[in-house]
One Martini backbone bead per residue (centre of mass of N, CA, C, O) as a GRO file, in nm:
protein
  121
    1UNK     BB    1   0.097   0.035   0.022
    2UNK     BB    2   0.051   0.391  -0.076
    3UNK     BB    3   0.160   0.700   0.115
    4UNK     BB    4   0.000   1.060   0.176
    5UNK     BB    5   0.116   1.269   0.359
    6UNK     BB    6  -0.124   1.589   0.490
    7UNK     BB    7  -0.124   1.920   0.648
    8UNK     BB    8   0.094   2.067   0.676
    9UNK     BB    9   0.207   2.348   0.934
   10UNK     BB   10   0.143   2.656   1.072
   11UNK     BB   11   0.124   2.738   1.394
   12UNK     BB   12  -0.003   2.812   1.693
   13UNK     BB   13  -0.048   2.793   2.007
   14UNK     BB   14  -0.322   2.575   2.053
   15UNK     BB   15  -0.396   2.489   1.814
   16UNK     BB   16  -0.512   2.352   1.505
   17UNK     BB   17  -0.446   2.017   1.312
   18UNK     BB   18  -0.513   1.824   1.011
   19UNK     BB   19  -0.418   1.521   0.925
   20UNK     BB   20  -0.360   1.327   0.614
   21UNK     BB   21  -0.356   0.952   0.483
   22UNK     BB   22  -0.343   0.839   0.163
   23UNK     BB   23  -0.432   0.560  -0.006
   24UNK     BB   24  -0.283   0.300  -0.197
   25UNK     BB   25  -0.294  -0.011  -0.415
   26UNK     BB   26  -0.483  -0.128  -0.140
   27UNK     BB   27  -0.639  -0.241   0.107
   28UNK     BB   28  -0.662  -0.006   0.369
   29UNK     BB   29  -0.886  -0.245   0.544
   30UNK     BB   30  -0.674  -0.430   0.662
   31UNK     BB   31  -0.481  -0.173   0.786
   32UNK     BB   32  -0.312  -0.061   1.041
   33UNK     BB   33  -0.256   0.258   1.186
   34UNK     BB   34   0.033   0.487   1.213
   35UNK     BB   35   0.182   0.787   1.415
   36UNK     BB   36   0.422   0.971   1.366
   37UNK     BB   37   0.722   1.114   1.461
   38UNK     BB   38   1.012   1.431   1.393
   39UNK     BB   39   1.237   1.573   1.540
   40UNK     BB   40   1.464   1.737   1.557
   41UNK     BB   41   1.770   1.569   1.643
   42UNK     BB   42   1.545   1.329   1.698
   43UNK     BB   43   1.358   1.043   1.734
   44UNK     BB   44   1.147   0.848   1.593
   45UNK     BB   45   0.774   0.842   1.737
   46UNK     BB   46   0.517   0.764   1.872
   47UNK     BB   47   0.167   0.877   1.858
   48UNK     BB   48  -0.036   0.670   1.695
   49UNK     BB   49  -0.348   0.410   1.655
   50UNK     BB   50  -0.525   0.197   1.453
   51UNK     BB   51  -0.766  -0.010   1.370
   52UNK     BB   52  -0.891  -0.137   1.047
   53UNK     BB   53  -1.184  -0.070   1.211
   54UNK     BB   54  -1.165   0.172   1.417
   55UNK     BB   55  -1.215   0.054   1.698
   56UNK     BB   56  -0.889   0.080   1.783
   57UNK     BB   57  -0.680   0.274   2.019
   58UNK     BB   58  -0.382   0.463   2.043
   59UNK     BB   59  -0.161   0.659   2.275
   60UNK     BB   60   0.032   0.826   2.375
   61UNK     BB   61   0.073   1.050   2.624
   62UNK     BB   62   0.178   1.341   2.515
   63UNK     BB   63  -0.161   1.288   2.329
   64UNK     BB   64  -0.331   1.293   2.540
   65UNK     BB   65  -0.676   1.467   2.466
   66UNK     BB   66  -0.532   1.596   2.178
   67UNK     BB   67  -0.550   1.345   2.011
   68UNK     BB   68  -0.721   1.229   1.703
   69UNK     BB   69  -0.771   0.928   1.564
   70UNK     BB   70  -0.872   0.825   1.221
   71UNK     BB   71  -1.122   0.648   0.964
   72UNK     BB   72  -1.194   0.615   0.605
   73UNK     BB   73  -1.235   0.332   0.426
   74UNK     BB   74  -1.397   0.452   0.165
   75UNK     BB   75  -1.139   0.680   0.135
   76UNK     BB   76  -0.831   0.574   0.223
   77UNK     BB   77  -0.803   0.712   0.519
   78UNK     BB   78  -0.618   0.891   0.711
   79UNK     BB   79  -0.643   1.070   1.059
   80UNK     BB   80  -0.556   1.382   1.238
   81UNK     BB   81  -0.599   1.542   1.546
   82UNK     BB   82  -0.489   1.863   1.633
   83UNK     BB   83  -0.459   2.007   1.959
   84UNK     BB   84  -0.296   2.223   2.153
   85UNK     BB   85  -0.057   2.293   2.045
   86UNK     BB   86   0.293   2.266   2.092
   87UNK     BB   87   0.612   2.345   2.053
   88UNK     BB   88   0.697   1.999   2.088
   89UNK     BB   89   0.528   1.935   1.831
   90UNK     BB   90   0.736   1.961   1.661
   91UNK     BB   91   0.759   1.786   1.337
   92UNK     BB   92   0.752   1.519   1.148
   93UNK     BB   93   0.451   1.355   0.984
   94UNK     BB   94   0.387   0.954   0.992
   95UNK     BB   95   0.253   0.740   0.819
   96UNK     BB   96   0.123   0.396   0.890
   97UNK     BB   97   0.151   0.033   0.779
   98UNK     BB   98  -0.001  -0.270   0.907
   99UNK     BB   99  -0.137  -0.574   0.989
  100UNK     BB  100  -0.016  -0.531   1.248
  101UNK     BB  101   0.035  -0.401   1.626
  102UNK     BB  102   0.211  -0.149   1.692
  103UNK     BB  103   0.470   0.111   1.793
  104UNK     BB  104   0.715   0.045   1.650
  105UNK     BB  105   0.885   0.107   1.330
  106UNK     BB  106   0.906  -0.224   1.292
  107UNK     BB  107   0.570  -0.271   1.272
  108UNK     BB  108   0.621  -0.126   0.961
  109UNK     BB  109   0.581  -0.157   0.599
  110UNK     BB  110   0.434   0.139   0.555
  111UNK     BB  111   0.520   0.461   0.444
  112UNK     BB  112   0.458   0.828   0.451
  113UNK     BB  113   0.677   1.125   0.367
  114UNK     BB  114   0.547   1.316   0.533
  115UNK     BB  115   0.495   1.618   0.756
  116UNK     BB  116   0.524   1.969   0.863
  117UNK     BB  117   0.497   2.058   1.159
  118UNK     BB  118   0.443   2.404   1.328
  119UNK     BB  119   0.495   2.547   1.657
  120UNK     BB  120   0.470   2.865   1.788
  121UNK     BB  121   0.493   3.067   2.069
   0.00000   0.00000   0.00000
């Protein structure tokens, strides 16, 4: 399957972003998905995950409360929304794709190229 994040930008602290991960190549709904970041620096991270049928999400703890994710298997798409955004939250954000279920990047074998949101303070 092949990933397309796309969402991202400059946003406000306290602001809202929501990206998309648009599927093809494969049924969509057969895969489990999930989104990571690289901040400048740092090593990719886990930031959430939904299962195939959008029934199961998991968070990162960093993430509870202000992101959800979720998925219109009609659509091919897979989102994130994120809320009350902090410069912290700054980083390369990726959408991931595995039959399997876990949270680290060995986890997932379909990648998509990232998008960059930025929150400035």
């Amino acid at each position: 399957v092949q990933l397309q994040a796309s969402g991202g930008g400059l946003v406000q602290a306290g602001g809202s972003l929501g990206l998309s991960c648009a599927a093809s190549g494969r049924t969509f709904s057969r895969y489990n998905m999930g989104w990571f970041r690289q901040a400048p620096g740092k090593e990719r991270e886990f930031v959430a995950r939904i299962s195939s049928n959008g029934a199961r999400t998991y968070y990162a703890d960093f993430v509870k409360g202000r992101f959800t994710i979720s998925r219109d298997n009609a659509k091919n798409t897979g989102y994130l929304q994120m809320n009350s955004l902090k410069p912290e939250d700054t980083a390369v954000y990726y959408c991931a794709a595995d039959v399997g279920w876990g949270t680290r990047e060995g986890n997932y074998d379909y990648w998509g190229q990232g998008t960059l949101v930025t929150v400035s303070s």
